[in-house]
Amino acid sequence: MSSLSIILLTFATLAAAGGQLLLRVGAQGRAEWLEFINWPIAAGLLLYGIGTVIWIYTLSYEKLTTVYGFTALTFVLVFLGGVTLLNESLSYAAMFGILLILAGLYLIST
């Protein structure tokens, strides 16, 4: 995989993770449909969309089996963002799971 692909996929992953975190912020404590129309949800959808477009572009010249591995990095970033930015809990089992995901991503991308 080229360094440009890695950069693009990293940016796409950051955008998708940021979008997921913003979606959580915008949805938290909401119950009525109209309450879900707010700036964090709009920004989250925009970021997620940008990440998806970059991911699709990268698919135009890289193998799906390689590119798809980077979606695993989104799980890691969303989890870490939830813990650091949203004060969600962190356990040893979850940390071990994150290490396994990172190891798998490394093995897939080499």
Coordinates of C-alpha atoms in Angstrom, one line a residue:
M1 CA 0.0 0.0 0.0
S2 CA 1.3 3.4 -0.9
S3 CA 2.0 6.1 1.7
L4 CA -0.6 8.3 0.0
S5 CA -3.2 5.6 0.6
I6 CA -2.2 5.3 4.2
I7 CA -2.5 9.0 4.7
L8 CA -5.9 9.1 3.0
L9 CA -7.2 6.1 4.9
T10 CA -5.9 7.6 8.2
F11 CA -7.7 10.9 7.4
A12 CA -10.9 9.0 6.4
T13 CA -10.7 7.0 9.6
L14 CA -10.2 10.2 11.7
A15 CA -13.2 11.8 9.9
A16 CA -15.4 8.7 10.5
A17 CA -14.4 8.5 14.2
G18 CA -15.0 12.2 14.7
G19 CA -18.3 11.9 13.0
Q20 CA -19.4 9.1 15.3
L21 CA -18.4 11.0 18.4
L22 CA -20.3 14.1 17.2
L23 CA -23.3 11.9 16.5
R24 CA -23.2 10.6 20.1
V25 CA -22.9 14.2 21.5
G26 CA -25.9 15.3 19.3
A27 CA -28.0 12.3 20.3
Q28 CA -27.3 12.2 24.0
G29 CA -30.3 12.8 26.1
R30 CA -32.6 13.4 23.1
A31 CA -36.0 11.6 22.8
E32 CA -38.1 13.5 20.3
W33 CA -37.4 13.4 16.6
L34 CA -36.9 17.2 16.2
E35 CA -34.4 17.2 19.0
F36 CA -32.1 15.2 16.7
I37 CA -31.8 18.1 14.3
N38 CA -28.8 19.9 15.9
W39 CA -25.3 21.1 14.9
P40 CA -23.4 18.1 16.4
I41 CA -25.4 15.6 14.4
A42 CA -25.1 17.7 11.2
A43 CA -21.4 18.1 11.7
G44 CA -21.1 14.4 12.5
L45 CA -22.9 13.4 9.3
L46 CA -20.7 15.8 7.3
L47 CA -17.5 14.4 8.7
Y48 CA -18.7 10.8 8.3
G49 CA -19.6 11.6 4.7
I50 CA -16.2 13.1 4.0
G51 CA -14.5 10.1 5.4
T52 CA -16.7 7.8 3.3
V53 CA -15.9 9.7 0.1
I54 CA -12.1 9.5 0.8
W55 CA -12.5 5.8 1.6
I56 CA -14.3 5.1 -1.7
Y57 CA -11.7 7.1 -3.6
T58 CA -8.9 5.0 -2.1
L59 CA -10.8 1.9 -3.1
S60 CA -10.4 3.0 -6.8
Y61 CA -6.7 2.1 -6.7
E62 CA -6.2 -0.2 -3.7
K63 CA -7.5 -3.7 -2.9
L64 CA -10.7 -3.9 -0.9
T65 CA -9.1 -6.5 1.5
T66 CA -6.4 -4.0 2.4
V67 CA -8.5 -0.9 2.6
Y68 CA -11.2 -2.5 4.6
G69 CA -8.8 -3.3 7.4
F70 CA -8.6 0.4 8.2
T71 CA -12.2 0.4 9.3
A72 CA -10.9 -1.5 12.4
L73 CA -9.0 1.6 13.3
T74 CA -12.2 3.5 13.5
F75 CA -13.3 1.2 16.4
V76 CA -10.1 2.1 18.2
L77 CA -10.4 5.8 17.7
V78 CA -14.1 5.9 18.6
F79 CA -13.4 3.9 21.8
L80 CA -10.5 6.2 22.8
G81 CA -12.5 9.3 22.0
G82 CA -15.4 8.0 24.1
V83 CA -13.1 7.4 27.0
T84 CA -11.1 10.7 26.8
L85 CA -13.7 13.1 25.5
L86 CA -17.0 11.7 26.8
N87 CA -15.8 10.2 30.1
E88 CA -16.9 6.7 29.2
S89 CA -15.4 3.7 31.1
L90 CA -12.2 1.9 30.3
S91 CA -11.5 -1.7 31.3
Y92 CA -8.4 -4.0 31.0
A93 CA -10.4 -6.3 28.7
A94 CA -11.3 -3.3 26.4
M95 CA -7.6 -2.2 26.3
F96 CA -6.6 -5.8 25.4
G97 CA -9.2 -5.8 22.7
I98 CA -7.8 -2.5 21.3
L99 CA -4.4 -4.0 21.2
L100 CA -5.7 -7.0 19.3
I101 CA -7.4 -4.7 16.8
L102 CA -4.2 -2.8 16.2
A103 CA -2.2 -6.0 15.8
G104 CA -4.7 -7.2 13.3
L105 CA -4.6 -4.0 11.4
Y106 CA -0.8 -4.2 11.3
L107 CA -0.9 -7.8 10.0
I108 CA -3.5 -6.9 7.3
S109 CA -1.6 -3.9 6.0
T110 CA 1.8 -5.6 5.7

